[in-house]
């Protein structure tokens, strides 16, 4: 019924530590014979690897142990014991997490979020290798066909890589280097996201994050741009740190090598056509905007583009208002900004002026080994000056909003611009702006535990079980902590996917639920962001609730509008 460990020492701390170590040994002995997958690894490494994996369980399991103390210091004995049922619960919880990762991977692949699909499949495989019954765990797909996960997951990862095509669609020579524009498709469609590295002739590059099919490789000018060796990223060690359980397992097991992750350029002669199709998709995704021709503004954008390309930023000052110039300075400080390819500028009218969608820029952070492609949206005021800019949403995220036909056009435009400004504020570390859009009594929920606190008298959080609690912060605490994060990171980059936006019964109150990838120079995570935002004043959005969860809660799922009463 119980497993126990005991130890005697001169102090309580020493005896307790040794009793826990003894208990870990007992847990190891009781479950070692059940492990199936891990025995297929190198027999010489089996014992050491097994003990490491067991410790990843014991760290979680030992939170549920009980303790008996006999005697007093300097001779004190401690017994640590745990019900075997509690150990089984830990195995069951890990099985649920494995299957949750698989479900997320399948959904991501269907939405062409290939980086996400690979990440979740590989993380599922990693946890599977640490499960006692890993070789026997099964799962049904959407067609109710049953699969043995130990064989099916590697097959899915290999299939994903086999369906990725990389084509060259342009080359720009700049001094001793050439910038090679790459276009990535999956099953002949532009990927929504994908991460890769490439061989630059001396070493493997920083990780490059593809957006809407577009990636880039920077090579020596004399290198052969027709022959580039690439490797798709699938391990995502940095992002795994958000999950302590996953992090422990990944550190305990050797990485599984996938030869299929090695990619090369393919010559189909259709790269430019696919890129053009991608641009047409962008126009469709932005169909809520009323695009117009504007030669004067296009001339301004070409001039700004030239200033960025030549690093003559001061020359561009004439095209900006004071507020716009401040944001532009922050933009060019955000990584080593370069213009990607040949921009296709599209201009749309708003109540305040004209917006330009968009200028694709490449941002590189050598110290953090990251490169991003972002579509930068420029906003013109009535006088023709650029008075703001933002990082555009992906085509997938845009489409999720544009397709809400039951909402009027202005509401959809406001939502798009709000999310783009929100994303940009974190990237450019605009702490004053972020503070301005949070209500003074905003409810900010982080992590796993919630104290009873509400944003205002009209909003109350509901959970099915009182035992479910999340930590909260006041607006003041959140802004203070965010300032520390901004100061300690070279960069921050947010990517949104899987958005679900609901409108409350009255007025312009929206619940925005988004799968968010967070990247920074010293941290990365993936989770679910929920914002309850008041857009009644289109120019002054107000966030009443911000909640972040690393995963769906097993009791009530995701925090959303249904979690609150009005």
XYZ file of C-alpha atoms in Angstrom:
566
model
C 0.000 0.000 0.000
C 2.826 2.408 0.909
C 6.417 3.019 -0.120
C 8.715 4.486 2.508
C 12.242 5.632 3.147
C 14.005 6.165 6.445
C 17.206 7.760 7.689
C 18.856 8.859 10.923
C 21.008 11.958 11.212
C 22.408 14.621 13.497
C 19.876 17.184 12.305
C 16.310 17.120 11.010
C 17.347 18.501 7.633
C 20.019 15.843 7.080
C 17.771 12.979 8.198
C 14.878 14.257 6.091
C 17.071 14.633 2.992
C 18.429 11.100 3.361
C 14.945 9.691 3.998
C 13.718 11.290 0.773
C 16.688 9.828 -1.096
C 15.860 6.404 0.315
C 12.234 6.826 -0.745
C 13.326 7.690 -4.279
C 15.265 4.433 -4.311
C 12.176 2.541 -3.227
C 10.100 4.197 -5.954
C 12.776 3.278 -8.493
C 12.801 -0.366 -7.428
C 9.017 -0.616 -7.542
C 8.597 0.735 -11.076
C 11.857 -0.147 -12.858
C 10.536 -3.394 -14.297
C 7.598 -1.528 -15.861
C 9.718 0.715 -18.062
C 9.662 -0.420 -21.665
C 10.902 2.311 -23.974
C 13.957 3.353 -22.025
C 15.338 -0.209 -22.130
C 15.719 0.104 -25.871
C 18.447 2.708 -25.427
C 22.127 1.938 -24.981
C 22.257 -0.800 -22.269
C 25.420 0.734 -20.813
C 23.568 3.976 -20.128
C 20.310 2.411 -18.999
C 20.789 2.449 -15.203
C 22.046 6.027 -15.119
C 19.313 7.271 -17.457
C 16.621 5.390 -15.599
C 17.599 6.896 -12.255
C 17.541 10.369 -13.803
C 14.063 9.807 -15.237
C 12.736 8.478 -11.939
C 13.907 11.653 -10.237
C 11.696 13.652 -12.591
C 8.754 11.762 -11.128
C 9.931 11.930 -7.552
C 10.251 15.703 -7.633
C 6.530 15.892 -8.328
C 5.509 12.851 -6.292
C 7.354 13.828 -3.148
C 5.080 16.813 -2.728
C 2.483 14.255 -1.603
C 4.599 12.404 0.951
C 3.954 12.256 4.662
C 6.556 12.356 7.418
C 7.103 10.770 10.837
C 9.869 12.041 13.146
C 11.300 9.927 15.968
C 13.774 11.189 18.534
C 15.528 14.501 18.826
C 18.691 16.101 17.494
C 21.557 15.176 17.474
C 20.091 11.707 16.837
C 16.857 11.997 14.946
C 15.102 9.533 12.646
C 12.772 10.489 9.799
C 10.355 8.249 7.896
C 9.030 9.512 4.566
C 6.176 7.509 3.026
C 3.704 7.743 0.153
C 0.680 5.811 -0.979
C 1.341 3.783 -4.139
C -1.858 5.255 -5.558
C -0.244 8.703 -5.489
C 2.650 7.378 -7.575
C 0.196 5.996 -10.121
C -1.494 9.406 -10.264
C 1.798 10.964 -11.320
C 2.157 8.437 -14.164
C -1.447 9.114 -15.203
C -0.846 12.882 -15.177
C 2.199 12.475 -17.425
C 0.168 10.317 -19.815
C -2.468 13.060 -20.016
C 0.222 15.634 -20.766
C 1.644 13.437 -23.534
C -1.757 13.139 -25.178
C -2.399 16.846 -24.737
C 0.832 17.638 -26.592
C -0.164 15.273 -29.401
C -3.571 16.928 -29.753
C -1.910 20.354 -29.899
C 0.542 19.097 -32.534
C -2.237 17.762 -34.761
C -4.179 21.042 -34.554
C -1.038 23.060 -35.298
C -0.200 20.991 -38.372
C -3.710 21.516 -39.733
C -3.203 25.287 -39.419
C 0.250 25.112 -41.055
C 1.884 26.117 -37.763
C 4.720 23.732 -38.446
C 7.082 24.982 -35.736
C 4.332 24.356 -33.179
C 3.481 20.924 -34.606
C 7.097 19.757 -34.477
C 7.584 21.144 -30.991
C 4.552 19.415 -29.512
C 5.201 16.103 -31.257
C 8.799 16.058 -30.024
C 7.848 17.065 -26.491
C 5.208 14.305 -26.463
C 7.830 11.811 -27.605
C 10.239 12.973 -24.900
C 7.697 12.471 -22.128
C 6.624 9.176 -23.696
C 10.179 7.855 -23.344
C 9.966 8.560 -19.623
C 6.652 6.802 -19.033
C 6.677 3.248 -17.586
C 4.161 2.084 -20.184
C 5.515 4.254 -22.985
C 5.741 1.446 -25.531
C 2.082 0.555 -25.044
C 0.334 3.924 -24.842
C -2.196 4.432 -27.646
C -4.379 7.251 -28.885
C -7.180 7.591 -31.413
C -6.987 10.122 -34.239
C -9.851 12.218 -35.674
C -10.977 9.194 -37.706
C -11.094 7.089 -34.539
C -8.136 5.036 -35.763
C -5.933 3.845 -32.910
C -2.174 4.442 -32.981
C 0.669 3.210 -30.810
C 2.295 6.530 -29.928
C 5.846 5.194 -29.693
C 5.761 4.430 -33.406
C 3.222 6.987 -34.595
C 4.837 10.165 -33.214
C 8.225 9.646 -34.951
C 6.328 8.839 -38.129
C 4.464 12.170 -37.895
C 7.676 14.125 -37.329
C 9.340 12.469 -40.321
C 6.238 13.040 -42.456
C 6.200 16.732 -41.594
C 9.827 17.187 -42.607
C 9.275 15.199 -45.818
C 6.494 17.600 -46.854
C 8.490 20.793 -46.333
C 9.899 22.479 -49.423
C 12.408 25.322 -49.343
C 12.914 27.481 -52.426
C 15.047 30.501 -53.172
C 13.086 33.511 -54.340
C 15.665 36.310 -54.318
C 19.238 37.332 -53.497
C 20.515 40.688 -52.285
C 24.284 41.304 -52.199
C 25.487 43.762 -49.570
C 29.261 44.138 -49.450
C 30.862 40.901 -48.258
C 27.515 39.201 -47.632
C 24.460 38.136 -49.564
C 20.972 37.902 -48.184
C 19.091 34.931 -49.637
C 15.304 35.123 -49.499
C 13.807 31.708 -48.811
C 10.239 30.553 -49.153
C 8.918 27.613 -47.105
C 5.868 25.575 -47.992
C 4.188 22.584 -46.392
C 2.160 20.392 -48.713
C 2.465 23.190 -51.264
C 1.072 25.889 -48.962
C 3.087 28.646 -47.229
C 3.870 27.655 -43.658
C 2.419 29.865 -40.951
C 5.565 29.331 -38.863
C 8.720 27.235 -38.966
C 12.122 27.505 -37.260
C 15.410 26.527 -38.891
C 19.171 27.013 -38.938
C 21.516 26.937 -41.949
C 25.193 26.256 -42.626
C 26.934 29.557 -43.391
C 30.239 27.985 -44.450
C 31.783 28.048 -40.986
C 29.062 27.159 -38.506
C 25.339 26.647 -38.081
C 23.466 29.932 -37.943
C 21.197 31.402 -35.306
C 17.648 30.061 -35.295
C 15.562 31.825 -37.951
C 11.805 32.054 -37.396
C 9.753 31.902 -40.596
C 6.559 33.934 -40.848
C 3.931 33.269 -43.521
C 6.417 31.268 -45.590
C 9.229 33.827 -45.518
C 12.701 33.113 -44.170
C 16.206 34.345 -44.850
C 19.812 33.122 -44.910
C 22.831 35.436 -44.757
C 25.879 34.000 -46.519
C 29.305 35.199 -47.614
C 29.061 36.970 -50.975
C 31.071 34.243 -52.728
C 28.990 31.345 -51.336
C 26.765 29.329 -53.676
C 23.239 30.599 -52.969
C 21.783 27.657 -54.912
C 23.122 25.150 -52.404
C 22.237 25.842 -48.802
C 22.083 23.164 -46.131
C 19.314 23.737 -43.598
C 18.094 21.987 -40.459
C 14.559 22.261 -39.138
C 14.241 22.926 -35.410
C 12.147 20.428 -33.451
C 13.570 20.218 -29.904
C 12.851 23.776 -28.663
C 14.897 23.475 -25.492
C 14.462 27.145 -24.565
C 10.667 27.019 -24.647
C 10.617 23.791 -22.626
C 11.812 25.663 -19.528
C 8.250 26.826 -18.849
C 7.286 23.261 -17.886
C 9.476 22.046 -15.014
C 8.450 18.430 -15.584
C 9.296 18.536 -19.291
C 12.545 20.410 -18.610
C 13.676 17.725 -16.136
C 12.951 14.922 -18.585
C 14.666 16.676 -21.487
C 17.773 17.134 -19.343
C 17.682 13.459 -18.347
C 17.390 11.890 -21.810
C 19.574 12.094 -24.885
C 18.097 14.036 -27.794
C 16.483 11.911 -30.501
C 18.172 12.722 -33.831
C 15.953 13.129 -36.883
C 17.906 12.887 -40.122
C 14.799 14.075 -41.945
C 15.253 17.504 -40.323
C 18.092 18.149 -42.804
C 16.694 20.176 -45.687
C 18.061 21.490 -48.970
C 16.825 23.953 -51.531
C 14.613 22.436 -54.185
C 14.437 23.784 -57.720
C 10.863 23.874 -58.978
C 10.920 27.228 -60.718
C 7.771 28.254 -58.864
C 9.180 30.128 -55.869
C 8.210 33.553 -57.186
C 4.734 32.324 -58.106
C 4.282 30.928 -54.605
C 5.521 34.161 -53.090
C 3.038 36.068 -55.247
C 0.294 33.704 -54.120
C 1.348 34.382 -50.534
C 0.988 38.123 -51.148
C -2.485 37.529 -52.562
C -3.324 35.510 -49.462
C -2.166 38.468 -47.377
C -4.566 40.758 -49.244
C -7.397 38.272 -48.645
C -6.515 38.005 -44.956
C -6.678 41.809 -44.748
C -9.945 42.079 -46.703
C -11.547 44.087 -43.905
C -9.317 46.999 -44.896
C -10.371 49.370 -47.684
C -7.177 49.628 -49.713
C -6.545 52.685 -51.869
C -3.819 53.898 -54.206
C -1.661 56.656 -52.747
C 1.452 57.568 -54.766
C 2.606 60.218 -52.288
C 2.587 57.877 -49.308
C 4.176 55.144 -51.383
C 6.984 57.557 -52.222
C 7.444 58.184 -48.480
C 7.587 54.453 -47.743
C 10.186 53.866 -50.451
C 12.286 56.683 -48.976
C 12.028 55.222 -45.446
C 12.865 51.793 -46.829
C 15.994 53.223 -48.451
C 17.038 54.923 -45.195
C 16.735 51.616 -43.306
C 18.655 49.716 -45.978
C 21.479 52.285 -45.878
C 21.327 52.747 -42.071
C 20.750 56.493 -42.641
C 18.094 56.749 -39.976
C 18.448 60.493 -39.341
C 17.592 61.173 -42.997
C 14.200 59.543 -42.356
C 13.369 62.008 -39.542
C 11.546 64.337 -41.958
C 8.850 61.732 -42.615
C 7.808 61.262 -38.959
C 5.889 63.134 -36.313
C 7.552 63.373 -32.890
C 5.630 60.359 -31.563
C 6.234 58.382 -34.740
C 9.951 59.178 -34.687
C 10.242 57.954 -31.087
C 8.715 54.611 -32.110
C 10.919 54.409 -35.222
C 14.036 54.871 -33.085
C 12.860 52.029 -30.872
C 12.220 49.931 -33.972
C 15.713 50.302 -35.433
C 17.151 49.577 -31.983
C 15.178 46.315 -31.969
C 17.690 43.986 -33.559
C 19.743 44.609 -36.662
C 16.827 45.701 -38.860
C 17.009 44.922 -42.575
C 14.379 45.126 -45.290
C 13.264 41.711 -46.528
C 12.856 41.359 -50.284
C 10.785 43.870 -52.248
C 7.887 45.188 -50.150
C 4.377 45.281 -51.586
C 2.855 48.365 -49.967
C -0.923 48.508 -49.513
C -2.635 51.625 -48.151
C -5.937 51.712 -46.292
C -8.041 54.594 -44.980
C -8.869 54.948 -41.286
C -10.652 57.657 -39.299
C -7.277 59.072 -38.244
C -5.477 58.915 -41.604
C -3.825 56.184 -43.666
C -2.137 52.927 -42.667
C 0.427 51.143 -44.804
C 0.575 47.340 -44.751
C 3.412 46.559 -44.718
C 7.208 46.628 -44.753
C 8.751 43.185 -44.059
C 11.844 43.542 -41.887
C 14.392 41.027 -40.627
C 15.520 41.426 -37.020
C 18.650 39.609 -35.836
C 19.886 39.165 -32.285
C 23.353 37.558 -32.434
C 23.728 37.473 -28.653
C 20.519 35.504 -28.324
C 20.892 33.409 -31.487
C 17.528 34.434 -32.941
C 16.315 35.958 -36.223
C 12.717 36.998 -36.910
C 10.774 38.200 -39.941
C 8.120 40.774 -39.055
C 5.646 42.776 -41.152
C 5.814 46.362 -39.918
C 2.646 48.443 -40.330
C 3.090 52.229 -40.642
C 0.397 54.723 -39.631
C 0.120 58.172 -41.251
C -1.713 61.111 -39.704
C -3.826 63.599 -41.659
C -0.752 65.735 -42.404
C 1.030 62.841 -44.105
C 3.539 62.230 -41.301
C 4.169 58.727 -39.920
C 2.892 58.887 -36.351
C 2.964 55.211 -35.369
C 4.001 51.697 -36.330
C 3.286 48.151 -35.243
C 4.198 44.533 -35.943
C 1.490 42.977 -38.103
C -0.352 39.810 -37.113
C 0.231 36.616 -39.046
C -2.171 35.789 -41.858
C -3.718 33.053 -39.722
C -4.397 35.421 -36.818
C -5.732 38.096 -39.188
C -8.073 35.652 -40.883
C -9.486 34.562 -37.511
C -10.686 38.141 -36.970
C -11.632 39.054 -40.545
C -13.886 35.978 -40.792
C -16.091 37.244 -37.936
C -18.589 38.600 -40.472
C -21.312 39.126 -37.848
C -19.241 41.925 -36.335
C -19.148 45.264 -38.099
C -16.084 46.297 -40.049
C -14.980 48.954 -37.568
C -15.008 46.488 -34.658
C -12.837 44.030 -36.589
C -10.423 46.778 -37.616
C -10.195 47.953 -34.013
C -9.459 44.431 -32.789
C -6.691 43.942 -35.366
C -5.053 47.246 -34.557
C -5.361 46.643 -30.808
C -3.643 43.244 -31.001
C -0.925 44.544 -33.294
C -0.240 47.477 -30.975
C -0.280 45.147 -27.956
C 2.234 42.789 -29.548
C 4.456 45.678 -30.617
C 4.418 47.341 -27.197
C 6.091 44.284 -25.659
C 8.657 44.022 -28.462
C 9.598 47.719 -28.289
C 9.343 47.746 -24.471
C 6.766 50.559 -24.422
C 6.027 50.357 -20.716
C 4.100 53.666 -20.595
C 1.765 52.519 -23.380
C 1.163 49.148 -21.722
C 0.395 50.881 -18.438
C -2.058 53.214 -20.205
C -4.186 50.395 -21.655
C -4.632 48.506 -18.363
C -7.469 49.606 -16.098
C -6.254 50.772 -12.696
C -8.179 47.923 -11.057
C -7.310 45.343 -13.744
C -7.280 41.691 -12.728
C -3.978 40.139 -13.786
C -3.774 36.362 -13.408
C -0.500 34.492 -13.771
C 0.601 30.913 -13.268
C -1.318 28.230 -11.478
C -2.847 29.703 -8.322
C -5.591 32.435 -7.944
C -6.345 34.484 -4.861
C -9.875 35.848 -4.716
C -9.664 39.250 -6.324
C -11.752 40.954 -8.969
C -11.166 43.709 -11.447
C -14.303 45.651 -10.503
C -17.532 45.030 -8.626
C -19.292 43.989 -11.845
C -16.857 41.167 -12.642
C -16.541 37.956 -10.647
C -14.410 34.943 -11.513
C -16.026 31.514 -11.420
C -14.282 28.151 -11.094
C -15.790 24.724 -10.629
C -13.660 23.948 -7.581
C -12.519 26.282 -4.823
C -9.258 24.307 -4.649
C -8.289 25.735 -8.052
C -6.332 28.922 -7.357
C -4.190 31.263 -9.392
C -1.745 33.957 -8.335
C -2.784 37.508 -9.133
C -0.989 40.791 -9.424
C -2.195 44.353 -9.194
C -1.569 46.595 -12.178
C 1.208 48.309 -10.223
C 2.921 44.982 -9.458
C 2.566 43.780 -13.047
C 4.026 46.950 -14.574
C 6.892 46.958 -12.070
C 7.755 43.309 -12.820
C 7.405 43.902 -16.559
C 9.870 46.771 -16.327
C 12.414 44.409 -14.781
C 11.819 41.924 -17.612
C 12.320 44.639 -20.222
C 15.589 45.791 -18.681
C 17.027 42.282 -18.435
C 16.292 41.152 -22.012
C 17.954 42.048 -25.292
C 14.669 41.389 -27.088
C 11.098 40.177 -26.639
C 8.995 38.757 -29.455
C 5.382 37.548 -29.316
C 3.668 35.288 -31.840
C -0.092 34.757 -31.784
C -1.978 31.729 -33.100
C -5.198 29.788 -32.458
C -7.167 32.886 -31.535
C -10.747 32.674 -30.330
C -12.492 35.994 -29.876
C -15.931 36.354 -28.332
C -18.047 39.405 -27.798
C -19.852 39.980 -24.499
C -23.594 40.502 -24.573
C -23.608 44.293 -24.586
C -21.335 47.051 -25.793
C -17.867 46.518 -27.222
C -16.431 44.179 -24.561
C -14.376 41.358 -26.082
C -12.794 38.231 -24.706
C -9.623 37.486 -26.661
C -8.156 34.017 -26.136
C -4.889 33.431 -27.962
C -2.213 30.769 -28.090
C 0.923 32.814 -27.493
C 4.569 31.983 -28.162
C 6.841 34.205 -26.090
C 10.489 34.569 -27.003
C 13.094 36.625 -25.181
C 16.870 36.620 -24.925
C 16.866 34.595 -21.691
C 13.501 32.827 -21.663
C 10.848 31.287 -23.878
C 7.422 29.807 -23.291
C 4.175 28.818 -24.928
C 0.795 29.264 -23.322
C -2.700 30.704 -23.488
C -3.269 34.443 -23.140
C -6.720 35.804 -22.292
C -7.567 39.499 -22.488
C -10.908 41.034 -21.558
C -10.801 44.384 -23.332
C -13.231 47.290 -23.562
C -13.193 48.807 -27.063
C -16.166 51.149 -26.671
C -13.749 54.040 -27.149
C -11.901 52.933 -30.305
C -8.978 55.248 -29.543
C -8.589 54.200 -25.894
C -8.766 50.417 -25.397
C -8.942 49.317 -21.769
C -7.878 45.878 -20.537
C -9.852 44.747 -17.472
C -8.505 41.196 -17.269
C -5.238 39.630 -18.408
C -4.755 35.932 -17.683
C -1.959 33.638 -18.746
C -1.941 29.829 -18.463
C 0.834 27.495 -19.612
C -1.810 24.887 -20.450
C -5.487 24.097 -20.103
C -6.502 23.550 -16.492
C -7.653 19.932 -15.975
C -10.716 21.138 -14.040
C -12.057 24.108 -15.990
C -9.985 24.378 -19.176
C -9.061 27.905 -20.237
C -9.957 31.148 -18.536
C -12.297 33.060 -20.826
C -15.416 35.206 -20.873
C -17.410 32.306 -19.408
C -15.179 32.474 -16.309
C -16.683 35.842 -15.412
C -20.116 37.228 -14.669
C -21.220 40.754 -15.518
